[in-house]
Short mmCIF file of C-alpha atoms and ligand atoms in Angstrom, two decimals:
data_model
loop_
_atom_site.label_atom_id
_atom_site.label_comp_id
_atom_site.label_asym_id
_atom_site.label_seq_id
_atom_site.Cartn_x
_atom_site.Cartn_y
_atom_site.Cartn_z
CA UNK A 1 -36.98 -2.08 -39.09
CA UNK A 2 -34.83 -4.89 -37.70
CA UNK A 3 -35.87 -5.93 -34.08
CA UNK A 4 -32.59 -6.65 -32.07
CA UNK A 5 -32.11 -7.05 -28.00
CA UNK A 6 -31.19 -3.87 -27.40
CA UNK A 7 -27.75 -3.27 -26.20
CA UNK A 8 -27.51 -2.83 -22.23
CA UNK A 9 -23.97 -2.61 -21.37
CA UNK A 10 -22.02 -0.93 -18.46
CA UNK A 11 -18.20 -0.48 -18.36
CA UNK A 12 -15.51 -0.82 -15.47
CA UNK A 13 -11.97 -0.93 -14.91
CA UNK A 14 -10.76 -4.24 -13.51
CA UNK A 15 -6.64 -2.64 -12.45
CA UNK A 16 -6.26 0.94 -11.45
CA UNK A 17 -7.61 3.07 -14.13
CA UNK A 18 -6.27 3.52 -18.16
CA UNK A 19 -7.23 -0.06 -18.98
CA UNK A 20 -8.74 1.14 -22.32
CA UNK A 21 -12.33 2.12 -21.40
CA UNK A 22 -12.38 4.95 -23.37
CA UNK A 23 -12.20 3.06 -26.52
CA UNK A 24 -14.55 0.03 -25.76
CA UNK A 25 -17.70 2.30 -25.08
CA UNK A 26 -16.94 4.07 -28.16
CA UNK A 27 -17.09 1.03 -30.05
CA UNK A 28 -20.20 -0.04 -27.73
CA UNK A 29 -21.56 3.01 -28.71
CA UNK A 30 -20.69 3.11 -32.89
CA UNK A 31 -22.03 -0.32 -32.77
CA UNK A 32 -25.48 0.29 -30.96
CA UNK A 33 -25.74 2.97 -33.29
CA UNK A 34 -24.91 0.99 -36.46
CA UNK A 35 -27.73 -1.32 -35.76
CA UNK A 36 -29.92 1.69 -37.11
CA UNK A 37 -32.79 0.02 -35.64
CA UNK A 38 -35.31 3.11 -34.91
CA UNK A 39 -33.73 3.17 -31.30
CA UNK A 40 -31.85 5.64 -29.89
CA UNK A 41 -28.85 4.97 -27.93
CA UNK A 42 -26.96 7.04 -24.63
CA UNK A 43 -24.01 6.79 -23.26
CA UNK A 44 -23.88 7.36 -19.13
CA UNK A 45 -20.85 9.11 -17.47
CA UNK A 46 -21.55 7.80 -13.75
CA UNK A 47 -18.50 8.69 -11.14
CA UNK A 48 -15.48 10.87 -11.01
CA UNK A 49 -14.40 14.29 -12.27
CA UNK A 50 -11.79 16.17 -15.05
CA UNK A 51 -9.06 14.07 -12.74
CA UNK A 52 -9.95 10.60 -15.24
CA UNK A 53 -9.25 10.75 -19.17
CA UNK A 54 -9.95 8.65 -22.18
CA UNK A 55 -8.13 8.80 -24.86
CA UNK A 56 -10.49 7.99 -28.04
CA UNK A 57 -8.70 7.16 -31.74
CA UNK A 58 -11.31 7.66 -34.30
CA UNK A 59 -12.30 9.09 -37.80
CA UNK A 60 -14.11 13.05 -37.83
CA UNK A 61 -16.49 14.01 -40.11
CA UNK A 62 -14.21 14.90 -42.53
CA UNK A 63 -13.23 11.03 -42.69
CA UNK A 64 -9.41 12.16 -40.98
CA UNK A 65 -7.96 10.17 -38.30
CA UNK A 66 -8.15 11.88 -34.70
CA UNK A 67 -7.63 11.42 -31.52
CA UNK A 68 -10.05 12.52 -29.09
CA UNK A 69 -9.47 12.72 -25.40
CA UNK A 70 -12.45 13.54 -22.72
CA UNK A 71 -12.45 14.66 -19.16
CA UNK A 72 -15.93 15.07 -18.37
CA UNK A 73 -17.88 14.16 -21.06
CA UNK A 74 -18.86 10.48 -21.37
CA UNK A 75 -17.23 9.07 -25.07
CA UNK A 76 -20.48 8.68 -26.82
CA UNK A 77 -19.29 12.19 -28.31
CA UNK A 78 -17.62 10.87 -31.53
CA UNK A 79 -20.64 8.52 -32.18
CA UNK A 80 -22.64 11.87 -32.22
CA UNK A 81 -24.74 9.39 -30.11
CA UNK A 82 -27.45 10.74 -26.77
CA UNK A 83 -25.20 11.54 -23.70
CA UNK A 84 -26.01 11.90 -19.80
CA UNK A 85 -23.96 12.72 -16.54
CA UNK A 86 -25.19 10.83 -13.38
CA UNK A 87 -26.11 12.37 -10.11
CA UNK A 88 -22.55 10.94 -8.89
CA UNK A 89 -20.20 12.61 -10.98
CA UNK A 90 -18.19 15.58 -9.82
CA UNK A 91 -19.07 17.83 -12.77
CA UNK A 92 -17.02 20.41 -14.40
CA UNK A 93 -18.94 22.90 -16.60
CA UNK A 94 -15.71 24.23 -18.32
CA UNK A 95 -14.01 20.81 -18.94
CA UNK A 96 -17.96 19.30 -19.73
CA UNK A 97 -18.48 22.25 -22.46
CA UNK A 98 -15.15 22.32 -23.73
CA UNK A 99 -15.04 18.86 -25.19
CA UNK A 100 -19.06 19.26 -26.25
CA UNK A 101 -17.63 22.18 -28.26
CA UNK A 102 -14.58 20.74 -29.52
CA UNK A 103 -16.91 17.51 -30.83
CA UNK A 104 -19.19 19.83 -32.66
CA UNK A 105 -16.52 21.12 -34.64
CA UNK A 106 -15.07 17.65 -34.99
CA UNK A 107 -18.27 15.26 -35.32
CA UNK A 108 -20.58 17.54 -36.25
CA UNK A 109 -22.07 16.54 -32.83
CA UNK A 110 -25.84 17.07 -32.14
CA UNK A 111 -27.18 14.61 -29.75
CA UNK A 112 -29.32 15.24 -26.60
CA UNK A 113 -27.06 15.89 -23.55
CA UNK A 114 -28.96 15.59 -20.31
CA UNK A 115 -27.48 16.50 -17.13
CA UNK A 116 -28.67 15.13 -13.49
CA UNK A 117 -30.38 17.98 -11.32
CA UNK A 118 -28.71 16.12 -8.51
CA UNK A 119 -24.77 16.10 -9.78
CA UNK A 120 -22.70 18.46 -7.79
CA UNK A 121 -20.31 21.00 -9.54
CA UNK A 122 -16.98 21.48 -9.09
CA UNK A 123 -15.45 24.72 -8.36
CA UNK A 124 -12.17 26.38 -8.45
CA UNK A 125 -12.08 26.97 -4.26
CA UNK A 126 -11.98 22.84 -4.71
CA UNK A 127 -9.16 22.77 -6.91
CA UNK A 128 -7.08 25.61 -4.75
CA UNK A 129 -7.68 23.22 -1.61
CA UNK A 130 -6.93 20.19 -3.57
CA UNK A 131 -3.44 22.50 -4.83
CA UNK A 132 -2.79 23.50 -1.51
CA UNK A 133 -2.53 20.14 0.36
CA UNK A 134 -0.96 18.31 -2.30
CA UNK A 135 1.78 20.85 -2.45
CA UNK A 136 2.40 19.38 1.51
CA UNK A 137 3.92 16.10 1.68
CA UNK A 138 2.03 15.50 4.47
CA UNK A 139 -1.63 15.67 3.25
CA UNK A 140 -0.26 14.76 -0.41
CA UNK A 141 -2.49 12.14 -1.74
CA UNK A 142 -0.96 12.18 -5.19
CA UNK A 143 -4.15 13.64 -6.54
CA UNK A 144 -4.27 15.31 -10.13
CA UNK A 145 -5.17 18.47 -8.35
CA UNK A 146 -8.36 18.59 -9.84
CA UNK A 147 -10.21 19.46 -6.76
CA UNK A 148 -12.24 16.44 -6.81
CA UNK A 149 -11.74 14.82 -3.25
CA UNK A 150 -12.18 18.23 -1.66
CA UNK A 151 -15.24 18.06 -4.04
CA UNK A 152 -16.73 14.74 -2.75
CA UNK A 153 -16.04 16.19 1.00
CA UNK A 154 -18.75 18.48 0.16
CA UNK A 155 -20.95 15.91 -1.34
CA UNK A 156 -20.59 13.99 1.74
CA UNK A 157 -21.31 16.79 3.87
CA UNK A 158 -24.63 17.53 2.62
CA UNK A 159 -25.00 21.78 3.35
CA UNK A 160 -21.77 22.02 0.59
CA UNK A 161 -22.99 20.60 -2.67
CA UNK A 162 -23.90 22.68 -4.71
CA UNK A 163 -26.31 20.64 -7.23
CA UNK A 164 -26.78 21.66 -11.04
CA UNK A 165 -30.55 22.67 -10.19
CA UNK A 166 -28.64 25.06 -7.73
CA UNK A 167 -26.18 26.80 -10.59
CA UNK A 168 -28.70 26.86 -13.38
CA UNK A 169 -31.06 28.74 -11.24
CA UNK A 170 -31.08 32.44 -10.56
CA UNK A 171 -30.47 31.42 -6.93
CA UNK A 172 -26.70 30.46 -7.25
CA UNK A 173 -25.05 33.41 -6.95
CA UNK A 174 -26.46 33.23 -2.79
CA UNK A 175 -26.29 29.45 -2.84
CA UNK A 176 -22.34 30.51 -3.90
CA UNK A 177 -22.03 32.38 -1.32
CA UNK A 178 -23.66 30.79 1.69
CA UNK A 179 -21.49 27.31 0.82
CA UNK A 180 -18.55 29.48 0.51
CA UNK A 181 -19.04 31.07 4.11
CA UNK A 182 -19.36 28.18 5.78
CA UNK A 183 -16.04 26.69 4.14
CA UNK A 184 -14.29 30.18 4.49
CA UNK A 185 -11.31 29.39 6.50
CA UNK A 186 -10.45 26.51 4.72
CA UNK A 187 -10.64 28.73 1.52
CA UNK A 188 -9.38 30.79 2.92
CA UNK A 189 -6.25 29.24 3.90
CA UNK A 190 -5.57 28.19 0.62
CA UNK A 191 -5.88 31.67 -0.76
CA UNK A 192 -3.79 33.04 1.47
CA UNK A 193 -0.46 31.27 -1.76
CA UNK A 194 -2.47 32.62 -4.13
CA UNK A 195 -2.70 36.41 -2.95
CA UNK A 196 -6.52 36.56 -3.49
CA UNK A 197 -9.30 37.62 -1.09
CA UNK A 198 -12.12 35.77 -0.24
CA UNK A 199 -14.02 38.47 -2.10
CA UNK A 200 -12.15 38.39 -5.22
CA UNK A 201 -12.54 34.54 -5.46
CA UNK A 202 -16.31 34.60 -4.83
CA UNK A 203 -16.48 37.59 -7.53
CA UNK A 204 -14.16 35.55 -9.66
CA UNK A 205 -15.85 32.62 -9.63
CA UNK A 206 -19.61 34.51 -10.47
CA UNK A 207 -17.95 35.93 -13.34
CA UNK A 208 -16.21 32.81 -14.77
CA UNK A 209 -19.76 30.85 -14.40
CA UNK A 210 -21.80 33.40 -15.79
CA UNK A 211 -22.31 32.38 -19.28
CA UNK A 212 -21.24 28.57 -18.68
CA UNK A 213 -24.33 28.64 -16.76
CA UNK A 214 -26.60 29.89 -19.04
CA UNK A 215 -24.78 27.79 -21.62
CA UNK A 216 -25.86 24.24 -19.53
CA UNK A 217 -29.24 25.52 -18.33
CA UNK A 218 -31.52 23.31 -20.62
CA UNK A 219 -30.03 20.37 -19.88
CA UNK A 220 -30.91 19.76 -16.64
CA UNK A 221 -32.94 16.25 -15.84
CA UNK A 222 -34.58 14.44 -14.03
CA UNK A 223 -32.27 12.32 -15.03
CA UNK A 224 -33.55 8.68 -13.11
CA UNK A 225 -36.71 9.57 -14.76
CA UNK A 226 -35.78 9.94 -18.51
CA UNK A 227 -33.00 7.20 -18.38
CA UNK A 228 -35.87 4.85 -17.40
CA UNK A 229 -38.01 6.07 -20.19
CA UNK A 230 -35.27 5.54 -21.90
CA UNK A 231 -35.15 1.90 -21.57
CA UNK A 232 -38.83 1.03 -21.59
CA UNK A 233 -38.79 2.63 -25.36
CA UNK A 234 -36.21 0.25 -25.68
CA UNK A 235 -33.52 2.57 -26.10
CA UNK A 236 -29.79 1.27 -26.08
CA UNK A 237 -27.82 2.27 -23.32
CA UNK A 238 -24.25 2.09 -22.41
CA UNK A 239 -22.93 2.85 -19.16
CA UNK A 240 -19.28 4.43 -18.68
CA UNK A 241 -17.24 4.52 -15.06
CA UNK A 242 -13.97 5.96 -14.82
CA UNK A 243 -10.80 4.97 -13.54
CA UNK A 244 -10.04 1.49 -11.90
CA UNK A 245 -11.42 -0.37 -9.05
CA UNK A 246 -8.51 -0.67 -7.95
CA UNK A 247 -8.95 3.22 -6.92
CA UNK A 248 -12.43 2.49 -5.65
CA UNK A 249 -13.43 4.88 -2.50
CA UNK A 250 -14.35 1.57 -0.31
CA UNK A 251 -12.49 -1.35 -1.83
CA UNK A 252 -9.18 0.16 -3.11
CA UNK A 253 -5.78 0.61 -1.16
CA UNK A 254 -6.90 3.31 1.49
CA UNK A 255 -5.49 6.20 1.09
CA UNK A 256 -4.11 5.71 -2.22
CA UNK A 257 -7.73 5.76 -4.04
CA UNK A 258 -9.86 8.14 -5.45
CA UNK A 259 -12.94 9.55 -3.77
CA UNK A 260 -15.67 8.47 -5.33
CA UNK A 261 -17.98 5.01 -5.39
CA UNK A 262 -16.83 3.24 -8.82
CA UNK A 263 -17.62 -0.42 -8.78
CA UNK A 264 -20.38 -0.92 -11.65
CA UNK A 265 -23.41 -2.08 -9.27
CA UNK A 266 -23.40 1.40 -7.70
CA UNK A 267 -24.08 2.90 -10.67
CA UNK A 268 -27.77 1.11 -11.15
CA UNK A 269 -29.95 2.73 -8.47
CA UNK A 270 -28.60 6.71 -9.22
CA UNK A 271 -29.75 6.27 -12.42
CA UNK A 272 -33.04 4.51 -11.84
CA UNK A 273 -32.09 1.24 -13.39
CA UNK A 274 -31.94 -2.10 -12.72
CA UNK A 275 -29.03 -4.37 -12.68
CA UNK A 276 -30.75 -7.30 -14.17
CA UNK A 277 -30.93 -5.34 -17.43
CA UNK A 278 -27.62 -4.51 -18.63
CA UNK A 279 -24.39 -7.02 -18.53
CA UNK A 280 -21.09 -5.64 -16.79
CA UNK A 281 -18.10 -5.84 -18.59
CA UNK A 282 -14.41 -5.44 -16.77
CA UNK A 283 -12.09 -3.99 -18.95
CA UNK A 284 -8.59 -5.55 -18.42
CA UNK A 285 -5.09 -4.04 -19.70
CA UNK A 286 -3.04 -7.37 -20.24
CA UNK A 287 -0.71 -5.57 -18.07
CA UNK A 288 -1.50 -3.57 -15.52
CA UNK A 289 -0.83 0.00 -15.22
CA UNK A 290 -0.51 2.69 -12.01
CA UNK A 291 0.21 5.97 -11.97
CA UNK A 292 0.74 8.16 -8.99
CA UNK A 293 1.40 6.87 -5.44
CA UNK A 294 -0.25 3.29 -4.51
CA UNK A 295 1.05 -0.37 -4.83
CA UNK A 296 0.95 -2.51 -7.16
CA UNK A 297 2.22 -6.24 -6.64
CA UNK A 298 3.32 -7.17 -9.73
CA UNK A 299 5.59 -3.96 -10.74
CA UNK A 300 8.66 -4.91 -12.69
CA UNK A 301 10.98 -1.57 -12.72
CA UNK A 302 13.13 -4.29 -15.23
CA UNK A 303 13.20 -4.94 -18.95
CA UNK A 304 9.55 -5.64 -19.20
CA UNK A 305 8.30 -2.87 -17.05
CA UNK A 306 10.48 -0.28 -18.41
CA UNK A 307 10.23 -1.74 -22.03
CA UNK A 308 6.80 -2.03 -22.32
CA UNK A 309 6.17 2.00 -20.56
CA UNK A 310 8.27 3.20 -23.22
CA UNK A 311 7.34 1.10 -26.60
CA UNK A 312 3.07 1.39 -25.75
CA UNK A 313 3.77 4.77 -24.59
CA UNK A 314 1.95 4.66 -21.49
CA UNK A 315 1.83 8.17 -20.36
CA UNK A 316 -1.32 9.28 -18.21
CA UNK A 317 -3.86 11.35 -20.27
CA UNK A 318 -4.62 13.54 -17.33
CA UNK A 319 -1.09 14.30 -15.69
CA UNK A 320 1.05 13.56 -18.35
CA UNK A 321 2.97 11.35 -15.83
CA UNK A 322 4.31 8.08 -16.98
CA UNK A 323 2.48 4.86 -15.74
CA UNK A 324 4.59 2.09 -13.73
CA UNK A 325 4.04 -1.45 -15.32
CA UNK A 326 3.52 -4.54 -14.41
CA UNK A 327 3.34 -8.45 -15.34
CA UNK A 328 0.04 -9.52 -15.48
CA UNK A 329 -1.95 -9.91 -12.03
CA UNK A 330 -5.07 -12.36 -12.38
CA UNK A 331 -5.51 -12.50 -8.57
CA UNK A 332 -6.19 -8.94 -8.61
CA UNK A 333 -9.01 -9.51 -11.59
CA UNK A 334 -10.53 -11.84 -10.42
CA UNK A 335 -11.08 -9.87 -6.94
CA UNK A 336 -12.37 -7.27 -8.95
CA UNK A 337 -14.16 -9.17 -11.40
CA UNK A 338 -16.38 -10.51 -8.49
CA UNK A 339 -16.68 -7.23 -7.01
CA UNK A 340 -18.14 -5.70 -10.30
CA UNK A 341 -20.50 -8.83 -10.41
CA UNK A 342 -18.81 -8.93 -13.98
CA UNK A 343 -20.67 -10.85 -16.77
CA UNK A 344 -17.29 -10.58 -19.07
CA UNK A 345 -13.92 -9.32 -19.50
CA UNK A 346 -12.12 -7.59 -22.55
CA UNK A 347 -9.02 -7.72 -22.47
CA UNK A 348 -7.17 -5.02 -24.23
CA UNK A 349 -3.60 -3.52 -25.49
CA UNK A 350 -2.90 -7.37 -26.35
CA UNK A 351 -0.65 -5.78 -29.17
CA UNK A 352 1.51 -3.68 -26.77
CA UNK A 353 3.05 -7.17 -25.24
CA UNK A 354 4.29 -8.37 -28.94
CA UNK A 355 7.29 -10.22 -28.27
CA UNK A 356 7.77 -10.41 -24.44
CA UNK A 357 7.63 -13.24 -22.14
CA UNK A 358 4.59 -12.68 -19.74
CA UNK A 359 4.63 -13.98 -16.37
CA UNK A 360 1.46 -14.61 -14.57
CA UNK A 361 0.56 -13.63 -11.17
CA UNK A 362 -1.37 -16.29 -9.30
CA UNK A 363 -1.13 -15.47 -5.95
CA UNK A 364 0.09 -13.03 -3.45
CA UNK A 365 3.21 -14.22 -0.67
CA UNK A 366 2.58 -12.07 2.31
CA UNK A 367 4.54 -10.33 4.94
CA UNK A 368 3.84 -13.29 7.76
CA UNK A 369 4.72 -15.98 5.10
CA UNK A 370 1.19 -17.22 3.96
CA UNK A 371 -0.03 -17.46 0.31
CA UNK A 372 -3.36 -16.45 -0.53
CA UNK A 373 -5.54 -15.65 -3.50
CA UNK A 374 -7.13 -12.47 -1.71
CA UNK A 375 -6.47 -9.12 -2.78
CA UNK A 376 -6.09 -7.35 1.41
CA UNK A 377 -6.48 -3.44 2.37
CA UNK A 378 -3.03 -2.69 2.03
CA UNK A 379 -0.65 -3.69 -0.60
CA UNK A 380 2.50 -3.26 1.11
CA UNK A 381 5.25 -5.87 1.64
CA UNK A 382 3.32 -8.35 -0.33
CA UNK A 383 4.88 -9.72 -3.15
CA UNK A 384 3.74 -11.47 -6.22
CA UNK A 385 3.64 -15.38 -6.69
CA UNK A 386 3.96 -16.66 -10.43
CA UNK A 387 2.79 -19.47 -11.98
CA UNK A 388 5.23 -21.97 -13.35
CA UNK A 389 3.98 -21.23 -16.75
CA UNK A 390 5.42 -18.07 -18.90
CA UNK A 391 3.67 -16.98 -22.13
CA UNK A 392 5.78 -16.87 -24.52
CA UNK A 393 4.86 -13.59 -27.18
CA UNK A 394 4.74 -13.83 -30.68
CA UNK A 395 1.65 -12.79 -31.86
CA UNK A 396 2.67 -10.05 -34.48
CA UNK A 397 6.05 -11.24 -35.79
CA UNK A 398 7.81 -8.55 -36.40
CA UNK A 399 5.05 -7.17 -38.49
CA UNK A 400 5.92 -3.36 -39.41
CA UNK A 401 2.73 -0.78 -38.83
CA UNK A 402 1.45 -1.40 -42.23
CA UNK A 403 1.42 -5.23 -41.91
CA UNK A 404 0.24 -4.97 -38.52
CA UNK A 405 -2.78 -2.91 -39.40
CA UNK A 406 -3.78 -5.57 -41.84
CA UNK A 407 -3.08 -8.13 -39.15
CA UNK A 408 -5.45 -6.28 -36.89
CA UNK A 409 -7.94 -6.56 -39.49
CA UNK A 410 -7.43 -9.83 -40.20
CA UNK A 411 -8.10 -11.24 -36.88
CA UNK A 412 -10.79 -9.46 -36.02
CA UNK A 413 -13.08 -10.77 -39.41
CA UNK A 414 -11.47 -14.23 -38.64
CA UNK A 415 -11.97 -14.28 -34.49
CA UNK A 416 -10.86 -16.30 -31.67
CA UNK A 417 -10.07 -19.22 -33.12
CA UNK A 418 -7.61 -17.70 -36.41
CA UNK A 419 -5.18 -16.74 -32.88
CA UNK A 420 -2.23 -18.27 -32.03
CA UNK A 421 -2.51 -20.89 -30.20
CA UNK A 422 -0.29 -19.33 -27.28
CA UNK A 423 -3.19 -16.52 -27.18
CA UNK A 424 -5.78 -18.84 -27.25
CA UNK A 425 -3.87 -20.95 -24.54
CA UNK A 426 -3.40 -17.49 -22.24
CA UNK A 427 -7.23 -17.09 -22.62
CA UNK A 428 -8.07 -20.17 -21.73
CA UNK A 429 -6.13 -19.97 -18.27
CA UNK A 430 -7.70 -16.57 -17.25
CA UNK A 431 -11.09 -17.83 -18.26
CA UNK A 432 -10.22 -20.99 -15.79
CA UNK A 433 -8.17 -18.91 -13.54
CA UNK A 434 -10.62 -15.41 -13.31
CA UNK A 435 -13.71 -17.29 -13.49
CA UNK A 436 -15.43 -14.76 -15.83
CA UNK A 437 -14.97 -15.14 -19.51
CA UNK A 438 -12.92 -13.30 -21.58
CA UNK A 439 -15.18 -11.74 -24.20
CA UNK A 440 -13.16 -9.47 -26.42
CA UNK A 441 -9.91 -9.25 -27.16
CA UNK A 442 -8.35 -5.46 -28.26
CA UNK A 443 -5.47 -5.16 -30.65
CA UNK A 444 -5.12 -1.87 -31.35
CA UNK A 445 -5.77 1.85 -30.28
CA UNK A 446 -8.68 2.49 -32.96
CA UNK A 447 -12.52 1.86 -33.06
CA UNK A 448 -12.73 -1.87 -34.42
CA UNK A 449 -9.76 -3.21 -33.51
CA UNK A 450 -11.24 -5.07 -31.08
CA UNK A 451 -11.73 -8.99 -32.02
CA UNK A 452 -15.35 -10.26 -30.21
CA UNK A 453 -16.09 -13.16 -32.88
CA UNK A 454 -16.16 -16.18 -31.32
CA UNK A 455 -15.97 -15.28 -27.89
P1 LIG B 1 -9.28 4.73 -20.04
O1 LIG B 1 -9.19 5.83 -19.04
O2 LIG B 1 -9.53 3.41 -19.43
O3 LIG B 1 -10.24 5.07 -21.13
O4 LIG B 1 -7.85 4.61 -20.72
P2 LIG B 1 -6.94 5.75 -21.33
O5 LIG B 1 -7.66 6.44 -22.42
O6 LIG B 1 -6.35 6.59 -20.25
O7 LIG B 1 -5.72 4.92 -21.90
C1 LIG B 1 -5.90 3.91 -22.77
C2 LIG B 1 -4.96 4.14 -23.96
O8 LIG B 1 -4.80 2.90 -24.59
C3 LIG B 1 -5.52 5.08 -25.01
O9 LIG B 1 -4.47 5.83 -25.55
C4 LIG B 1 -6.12 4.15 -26.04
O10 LIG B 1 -6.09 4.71 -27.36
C5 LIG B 1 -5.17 2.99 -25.96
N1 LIG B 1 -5.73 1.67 -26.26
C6 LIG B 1 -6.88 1.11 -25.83
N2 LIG B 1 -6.97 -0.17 -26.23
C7 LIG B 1 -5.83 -0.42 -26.93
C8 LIG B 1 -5.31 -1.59 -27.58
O11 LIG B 1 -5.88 -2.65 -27.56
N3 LIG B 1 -4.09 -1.46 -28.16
C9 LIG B 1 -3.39 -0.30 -28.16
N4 LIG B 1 -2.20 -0.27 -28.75
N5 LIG B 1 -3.84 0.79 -27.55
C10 LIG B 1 -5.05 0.73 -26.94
#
C-alpha cells in the first residue's frame, strides 16, 4: 500500500457561478481515487439547491463519452466515489434520486451516500411561491424558480424546516402539515394561479413523497460525526460549493444573490471539520460569466462578449439562459480570493479565449470619480479600469478539434513551462496581481484536461 497525504480539498467559485467547478472536483475526485491507496474518498455537496448545475464530460462504464449534468447530487457520481449532502443544502429528493439513478445506469454507481439529519427539504409549496413572485416584476429576483429562497426563509425561521430526520420518519406526514398551516396564506396565495386547494397540495405532496421517502431513508447521518471519522481513518475528502461568491447571501450584490452562505470557510464547522486540514481552491473562468439579473463590471455586449457567448457556448445548465460575458476582472478575484481564505486558483476555459485580445480589469472608476481596488455592495454605475497591457491570444493556432485534442494532451504531460510565453506572462500578472497562485490551468471540457504540472 502506498502511503500518500491524503487529499483534503474544498472547491469555490471565485465570479458568479459556472466557472467550471463541476469538472475540477471530478477530476479531484478520479484522482483521489486513482491513488488506490486503501483509503476511501467523499465528495461533500455543502450549500444551495436544484437552482446550481454542473455540467460533467466524462467516459461511462461502457468506455463512451458522456456528459453528465447534476443538480443536487455532489459530482463524485461518475468517480463511483463516497458522496454526502451537508446540513446546509436545500435538498431535493426527486432531483437528489434522479441523478443517483441515472449514474447507476451510467457508472455502474455504488458508493455510500450519506445524507445530513439536519438538511432541510425542499418542497413544491416552495417552488409555487418562488413561481408566483417571480412571475411579478416587483418581487422578481431573477431566481430559477426552484423554490430555494422561499426554502432558506424557512430555514431561517426555525418552526418551517422541515429536516431529513423529519421526512424519513413516520412523523412527516403531521410535521407536513403543521409547517404547512402555519405558512397557509402564503400558500395559499400562490395556489390560488394554480387552481389547487390547500388540501389537494398537502395530499399531493404526501403522495409524490411517499416512496422517495422510503427510497432515502437509510441514508440519513449524523453526518458531522461520520465525516470526522472519515478523516481520522485518513479518508480523502473533497469538498464541493455551488455557484459563485459573487452570489454569496452576505458578500454578493444584495438583492441580486442567492440565498444561501457559500464562501468555503462556512462550510468547515457544519460538517465537523477543521479548516486547517483541507486547502481551498477558487475556481476562476478566464472570463467571467453572469446570468440572470446582477452587475457585472467588466461586461462587453461587443465582439468579445458576444463572440466568446456564442463560440464556448455559454448557456446556463439550469435555465437554459445564455450567460453575459465579460473581459477578465482580477479586482473582483482577488476580493474573493481573500474572502475564501483561498490557498490557490485554477483557472479554467483557457481554450475558449483562443485568439482574442484580453483586456484586464485592474480597478474599478466609481460614480464620485475615485479609483479603487475594492469590490463595494452595489455594482452599479461603476465601471471597469484596464490595465495598459492587452494579452494578446494565440495559444491554439488555429488548431482544428483533432489537433487541439492532442494539443490538450500535450500540455498537460509537458506543464507550465511547455506554454506560451504570453500564457505564462498572463499567469504571472494574476499571481502578482491576485496574490494567490494560480495552480491549474484547464483547457478543455473533459476530465484531464486540466494542466497542474509545474504549478
Ligand atoms: P459549474 O457550475 O461551476 O460546475 O459550471 P457549469 O457546469 O455550469 O459550466 C461549466 C461548463 O464549462 C461545463 O459545460 C464544463 O464542461 C465546461 N468547462 C469546464 N472547464 C472547461 C475548460 O477548461 N474548457 C472548456 N472548453 N470547457 C470547460
Amino acid at each position: 500500500m502506498i502511503s500518500k497525504k491524503p487529499i483534503r480539498r474544498a472547491f469555490v467559485g471565485l465570479q458568479w457561478g459556472d466557472e467550471g467547478k463541476g469538472k475540477v472536483v471530478d477530476e479531484a475526485a478520479a484522482e483521489a481515487r486513482d491513488l488506490n491507496d486503501g483509503h476511501k474518498t467523499i465528495v461533500v455537496r455543502t450549500q444551495g439547491g436544484p437552482n446550481a448545475g454542473h455540467t460533467i464530460k466524462t467516459i461511462n462504464s461502457q468506455g463512451t463519452p458522456v456528459t453528465f449534468i447534476t443538480h443536487a447530487a455532489p459530482s463524485g457520481l461518475p468517480s463511483n466515489v463516497d458522496i454526502a449532502i451537508g446540513p446546509h443544502v436545500a435538498f431535493s429528493p426527486k432531483h437528489f434520486l434522479k441523478e443517483i439513478n441515472e449514474a447507476r445506469d451510467l457508472f455502474n454507481y455504488n458508493g455510500r451516500i450519506m445524507i445530513s439529519e439536519r438538511v432541510g427539504i425542499l418542497l413544491d409549496y416552495h417552488r409555487l411561491i418562488d413561481e408566483i413572485r417571480e412571475n411579478n416584476i416587483s418581487t422578481s429576483v431573477g431566481s430559477t424558480k426552484n423554490g430555494v429562497g422561499p426554502f432558506y426563509e424557512d430555514v431561517a425561521r426555525r418552526t418551517t424546516r422541515i429536516t431529513f430526520a423529519d421526512y424519513v420518519s413516520s412523523k412527516f406526514p403531521d410535521r407536513l402539515r403543521e409547517v404547512m398551516e402555519i405558512k397557509k396564506s402564503e400558500i395559499e396565495s400562490a395556489l390560488v394561479k394554480n387552481n389547487i386547494s390547500f388540501k389537494d397540495c398537502l395530499d399531493k405532496i404526501l403522495a409524490a413523497h411517499e416512496s422517495l421517502r422510503h427510497q432515502l431513508a437509510s441514508y440519513g447521518e449524523r453526518l458531522e460525526y461520520r465525516l470526522n471519522e472519515y478523516l481520522e481513518d485518513g479518508n480523502h475528502i473533497i469538498i464541493e460549493g455551488a455557484q459563485g461568491s459573487g452570489l454569496d447571501v452576505d458578500m454578493g450584490t444584495i438583492p441580486d444573490q442567492t440565498s444561501s452562505h457559500l464562501l468555503a470557510p462556512h462550510a468547515f464547522p457544519g460538517l465537523g471539520l477543521s479548516r486547517s486540514d483541507f486547502e481551498i481552491y477558487g475556481v476562476e473562468k478566464i472570463y467571467p460569466t453572469r446570468v440572470g439579473k446582477g452587475e457585472m463590471p467588466t461586461i462587453d455586449i461587443k465582439n468579445f462578449g458576444k463572440t466568446v457567448q456564442r463560440e464556448a457556448r455559454e448557456i446556463g445548465a439550469t435555465t437554459g439562459r445564455p450567460r453575459r460575458v465579460g473581459y477578465p476582472d482580477w479586482v473582483f478575484v482577488k476580493h474573493t480570493a481573500r474572502l475564501n481564505d483561498c490557498d490557490g486558483i485554477i483557472l479554467t476555459r483557457v481554450d475558449d479565449v483562443q485568439n482574442h485580445e484580453l483586456q484586464v480589469c485592474v480597478a474599478y472608476c466609481f460614480p464620485d470619480g475615485n479609483i479603487l481596488n475594492e469590490v463595494p455592495l452595489y455594482l452599479q454605475g461603476v465601471t471597469p479600469f484596464y490595465a495598459n497591457e492587452t494579452f494578446n491570444w494565440n495559444l491554439w493556432n488555429n488548431l482544428d478539434e483533432t489537433g487541439i485534442k492532442m494539443a490538450r494532451k500535450k500540455y498537460v504531460e509537458k506543464g507550465k513551462f511547455a506554454l506560451p510565453s504570453n500564457l505564462r506572462e498572463f499567469i504571472s500578472e494574476h499571481d502578482n496581481y491576485v496574490g494567490c497562485p494560480i495552480k491549474g490551468v484547464s483547457i478543455g471540457p473533459y476530465r484531464g484536461d486540466t494542466i497542474t504540472k509545474g504549478f
